[in-house]
Coordinates of C-alpha atoms and ligand atoms in Angstrom, one line a residue:
M55 CA -45.2 13.4 4.0
N56 CA -48.4 14.1 5.8
L57 CA -48.4 12.4 9.2
P58 CA -51.0 12.7 12.2
A59 CA -49.1 15.2 14.4
Q60 CA -49.1 13.1 17.1
T61 CA -47.1 10.5 15.1
R62 CA -44.5 12.8 13.8
P63 CA -42.2 12.7 16.6
R64 CA -41.8 9.2 16.8
F65 CA -41.2 8.9 12.7
F66 CA -38.6 11.4 13.3
A67 CA -37.2 9.6 16.4
Q68 CA -37.1 6.0 14.2
R69 CA -35.6 7.8 11.4
R70 CA -33.0 9.4 13.4
L71 CA -32.2 5.8 14.8
A72 CA -31.9 4.4 11.4
C73 CA -29.4 6.9 10.1
F74 CA -27.6 6.3 13.3
I75 CA -27.4 2.7 12.5
L76 CA -26.5 3.1 8.9
L77 CA -23.8 5.6 9.7
V78 CA -22.5 3.1 12.5
L79 CA -22.3 0.5 10.0
F80 CA -20.7 2.6 7.1
F81 CA -17.9 3.7 9.7
S82 CA -17.2 0.3 10.9
G83 CA -16.6 -0.6 7.4
C84 CA -14.2 2.3 6.7
A85 CA -10.5 3.2 7.4
E86 CA -9.1 6.7 6.8
V87 CA -6.1 7.2 4.6
P88 CA -3.3 9.2 6.4
L89 CA -2.6 12.6 4.7
T90 CA -5.6 12.7 2.5
E91 CA -8.3 11.8 4.9
R92 CA -9.8 9.8 2.7
K93 CA -12.4 7.1 3.8
S94 CA -11.5 3.9 2.3
L95 CA -13.6 0.5 2.6
S96 CA -12.2 -2.1 5.2
I97 CA -14.3 -5.2 5.7
V98 CA -11.7 -7.5 7.1
P99 CA -9.9 -6.9 10.2
H100 CA -6.4 -5.5 9.9
S101 CA -5.0 -8.3 12.0
D102 CA -6.3 -10.9 9.7
V103 CA -5.1 -9.1 6.4
V104 CA -1.8 -8.8 8.4
A105 CA -2.0 -12.8 9.3
L106 CA -2.8 -13.8 5.6
G107 CA 0.0 -11.4 4.1
F108 CA 2.8 -13.1 6.6
Q109 CA 1.7 -16.3 5.3
E110 CA 2.0 -15.5 1.7
Y111 CA 5.2 -13.8 1.9
R112 CA 6.8 -17.3 3.8
Q113 CA 5.0 -19.2 0.6
V114 CA 7.0 -16.7 -2.0
L115 CA 10.0 -16.8 -0.3
K116 CA 9.9 -20.9 0.3
K117 CA 9.8 -20.9 -3.8
A118 CA 12.1 -18.1 -4.6
K119 CA 15.6 -18.1 -5.4
L120 CA 17.1 -15.3 -3.0
S121 CA 20.0 -12.9 -4.3
R122 CA 23.4 -14.2 -2.8
D123 CA 25.2 -10.7 -4.2
P124 CA 26.3 -9.4 -0.9
E125 CA 26.3 -5.8 -1.8
K126 CA 22.9 -5.6 -3.5
V127 CA 21.4 -7.5 -0.4
A128 CA 22.8 -5.0 2.1
M129 CA 21.8 -1.9 -0.2
V130 CA 18.3 -3.3 -0.2
R131 CA 18.2 -3.8 3.5
Q132 CA 19.9 -0.6 4.3
V133 CA 17.4 1.6 2.3
G134 CA 14.5 -0.5 3.6
K135 CA 15.5 -0.1 7.2
R136 CA 15.7 3.7 6.7
I137 CA 12.4 3.9 5.2
A138 CA 10.9 1.8 7.7
R139 CA 12.3 3.7 10.3
A140 CA 10.8 6.9 8.6
A141 CA 7.5 4.8 8.1
E142 CA 7.3 4.5 11.9
W143 CA 7.7 8.2 12.5
F144 CA 5.0 8.8 9.8
L145 CA 2.5 6.6 11.6
R146 CA 3.0 8.5 15.0
K147 CA 3.0 11.8 13.4
E148 CA -0.5 10.7 11.8
G149 CA -1.9 9.3 14.9
M150 CA -1.7 5.7 13.8
E151 CA 0.5 4.3 16.7
E152 CA -2.1 1.4 17.1
D153 CA -0.5 0.0 13.7
L154 CA 2.8 0.2 14.9
H155 CA 2.4 -3.4 16.5
Y156 CA 1.5 -4.9 12.9
Y157 CA 4.9 -4.1 11.4
H158 CA 7.6 -6.6 11.3
W159 CA 10.0 -5.3 9.1
E160 CA 11.9 -7.9 6.5
F161 CA 13.7 -7.2 3.2
N162 CA 14.5 -9.6 0.8
L163 CA 16.1 -9.5 -2.6
I164 CA 14.7 -12.0 -5.2
E165 CA 17.1 -13.3 -7.9
N166 CA 15.4 -12.7 -11.1
D167 CA 16.6 -10.2 -13.6
K168 CA 13.6 -10.3 -15.9
V169 CA 11.0 -9.1 -13.1
I170 CA 11.0 -5.4 -12.7
N171 CA 9.2 -5.3 -9.6
A172 CA 9.1 -4.6 -5.9
W173 CA 6.4 -4.9 -3.3
C174 CA 5.6 -4.4 0.4
M175 CA 3.0 -6.7 2.1
P176 CA 0.7 -5.4 4.7
G177 CA 2.7 -5.6 7.9
G178 CA 6.0 -4.1 6.2
K179 CA 7.1 -7.7 4.5
I180 CA 9.0 -6.4 1.4
A181 CA 10.3 -8.0 -1.6
V182 CA 12.6 -6.4 -4.4
Y183 CA 13.5 -8.3 -7.5
T184 CA 17.0 -7.8 -9.1
G185 CA 15.6 -6.7 -12.3
I186 CA 14.2 -3.5 -11.0
L187 CA 18.2 -2.5 -9.9
P188 CA 19.1 -1.4 -13.1
V189 CA 16.0 1.0 -13.3
T190 CA 16.7 2.3 -9.7
R191 CA 20.2 2.5 -10.4
D192 CA 21.1 3.7 -6.6
E193 CA 20.1 3.8 -3.1
N194 CA 18.0 7.1 -4.1
G195 CA 16.0 5.5 -6.5
L196 CA 15.6 2.0 -4.8
A197 CA 14.1 4.7 -1.7
V198 CA 11.6 6.0 -4.3
V199 CA 10.4 2.6 -5.1
L200 CA 10.4 1.3 -1.5
G201 CA 8.7 4.7 -0.1
H202 CA 6.1 4.1 -2.7
E203 CA 5.5 0.6 -1.7
V204 CA 5.5 1.1 1.8
G205 CA 3.0 4.2 1.1
H206 CA 0.7 1.7 -0.2
A207 CA 1.0 -0.6 3.4
I208 CA 0.7 2.5 5.4
A209 CA -2.5 3.8 3.4
H210 CA -4.1 0.2 4.0
H211 CA -4.4 -0.2 0.1
G212 CA -4.0 -4.2 0.4
D213 CA -7.1 -4.3 3.0
E214 CA -9.0 -2.0 0.8
R215 CA -8.4 -3.8 -2.4
L216 CA -9.0 -7.3 -0.5
S217 CA -12.4 -5.8 0.7
Q218 CA -13.4 -4.8 -2.8
N219 CA -12.4 -8.3 -4.2
L220 CA -14.3 -10.1 -1.5
L221 CA -17.3 -8.2 -1.9
A222 CA -17.1 -8.4 -6.0
N223 CA -16.3 -12.1 -5.9
F224 CA -18.0 -13.8 -2.8
G225 CA -20.6 -11.2 -1.7
G226 CA -18.6 -9.9 1.0
M227 CA -17.9 -13.1 2.9
A228 CA -15.7 -12.8 5.9
L229 CA -12.2 -13.6 5.3
S230 CA -11.9 -16.7 7.4
V231 CA -15.0 -18.2 5.7
A232 CA -13.7 -17.4 2.1
L233 CA -10.3 -18.9 3.5
A234 CA -12.1 -22.1 4.5
Q235 CA -14.2 -22.6 1.6
R236 CA -12.4 -21.3 -1.4
P237 CA -8.7 -21.4 -0.1
Q238 CA -6.7 -21.0 -3.7
A239 CA -9.0 -18.5 -4.9
T240 CA -9.2 -16.3 -2.0
R241 CA -5.3 -16.5 -1.4
E242 CA -5.0 -15.4 -4.9
L243 CA -7.1 -12.6 -4.5
A244 CA -5.0 -11.6 -1.6
M245 CA -1.9 -11.8 -3.7
A246 CA -3.3 -9.4 -6.1
A247 CA -4.7 -7.2 -3.5
F248 CA -1.2 -6.9 -1.7
G249 CA 0.5 -5.9 -5.4
M250 CA 2.1 -9.5 -5.6
G251 CA -0.2 -10.6 -8.3
A252 CA 2.2 -10.6 -11.1
N253 CA 4.0 -13.5 -9.4
I254 CA 0.7 -15.7 -10.0
G255 CA 0.1 -13.9 -13.6
F256 CA -3.2 -12.4 -11.7
L257 CA -2.5 -8.6 -12.3
L258 CA -4.7 -6.1 -10.4
P259 CA -3.6 -2.4 -10.9
Y260 CA -3.9 -0.4 -8.1
S261 CA -6.4 2.7 -8.5
R262 CA -5.3 6.2 -9.6
I263 CA -6.3 7.7 -6.4
Q264 CA -4.0 4.6 -4.6
E265 CA -1.4 5.5 -6.6
S266 CA -1.5 9.2 -6.1
E267 CA -1.7 8.7 -2.1
A268 CA 1.3 6.3 -2.3
D269 CA 3.2 8.6 -4.3
R270 CA 2.8 11.3 -1.6
I271 CA 3.4 9.0 1.3
G272 CA 6.4 7.7 -0.4
L273 CA 8.2 11.2 -1.0
M274 CA 7.4 12.0 2.6
L275 CA 9.1 8.7 3.8
M276 CA 12.2 9.0 1.3
A277 CA 12.4 12.8 2.3
K278 CA 12.4 11.8 6.4
A279 CA 15.0 9.3 5.6
G280 CA 17.3 11.3 4.2
Y281 CA 16.7 10.7 0.4
N282 CA 16.4 13.4 -2.0
P283 CA 12.5 13.2 -3.4
K284 CA 13.4 15.1 -6.4
G285 CA 14.6 11.6 -7.7
A286 CA 11.2 10.3 -7.8
V287 CA 10.7 12.4 -11.2
S288 CA 13.6 10.8 -12.7
L289 CA 12.9 7.3 -11.6
W290 CA 9.2 7.5 -12.9
M291 CA 10.8 8.7 -16.2
R292 CA 13.0 6.0 -16.3
M293 CA 10.4 3.3 -15.4
K294 CA 8.1 5.0 -18.3
Q295 CA 11.1 4.3 -20.6
Q296 CA 10.9 0.5 -19.9
G297 CA 7.7 0.0 -21.5
G298 CA 7.5 -1.4 -24.8
K299 CA 6.4 -5.1 -25.6
T300 CA 6.6 -6.4 -22.0
P301 CA 5.9 -3.4 -19.9
P302 CA 7.3 -4.0 -16.2
A303 CA 5.2 -6.0 -13.6
L304 CA 5.5 -2.6 -11.4
L305 CA 4.1 -0.8 -14.2
S306 CA 1.1 -3.1 -14.7
T307 CA 0.0 -3.1 -11.0
H308 CA 1.0 0.6 -10.7
P309 CA -0.4 2.3 -13.4
A310 CA 1.3 5.7 -14.3
P311 CA -1.0 8.1 -15.3
S312 CA 0.3 10.7 -17.5
S313 CA -0.4 13.4 -14.9
R314 CA 2.0 11.3 -12.4
I315 CA 5.0 13.4 -13.0
A316 CA 3.2 16.6 -12.6
D317 CA 1.6 15.4 -9.4
I318 CA 4.8 14.2 -7.8
R319 CA 6.3 18.0 -8.7
H320 CA 3.2 19.4 -7.1
Y321 CA 3.9 17.2 -3.8
L322 CA 7.9 18.0 -3.9
P323 CA 7.9 21.3 -2.0
E324 CA 6.3 19.6 1.3
A325 CA 8.7 16.6 0.9
M326 CA 11.6 18.9 -0.1
A327 CA 10.8 20.9 3.3
L328 CA 11.0 17.8 5.4
Y329 CA 14.0 16.7 3.2
R330 CA 15.9 19.6 4.5
R331 CA 15.0 19.5 8.1
S332 CA 15.7 15.7 8.1
R333 CA 19.9 15.8 6.9
Ligands
ZN610 ZN1 1.5 1.9 -6.5

């Protein structure tokens, strides 16, 4: 571009200012995923996402039949508490202390043998369906699933998916406005975004990148909690065998790329070192 000599500095100053504003806008709409340091889209304040999550959790529990099997309920709470403690350690280690106050852990076992699923909402609200217990088999298997689900929550994948959904469906409308104008549609988007979509028949698979991030964080959480991360390989193999005509809800929302087991093996040394230190 040929600019008169005296206007060049002003032009470049304006361009720098424009770049600066764009950068500020970009990063204010971004969050960073721990471990991988990937930048993810986040146009909704996390406090709003958590508040909506808590509200939806209460709704799900109100309609659900909770398990009355004291042994199974105790196991879910026991594994859940250990993973939650590891998650708090992980947040501190990753310099995400400001996230700690959002977590109000709760673990519930929902009586439904047909649903092979579990999820963790933003803010640490967890549901496990009795149908997944034959696949997880024992505490170690359940720790794989809960570690993975809590991994999605820690990486703010729900926030990212909700932001993407709001952009795609309502042109990036603020959450409060979307809830006021289209309450039902917005709540369904949120449930799908938080991985609970199977319950409203609206499935939204996590992306391959999100799955891989949740696998990696999950391995670290279970290792820190004292569960052998090698169990992740056998758990995902058993989950895959559940396929057939009606694949488990967990697999519909958490698609398993063919490379999943290989990726998990790749992250195992890092997790095994932590497991040995944590025992
Ligand atoms: Zn997942």
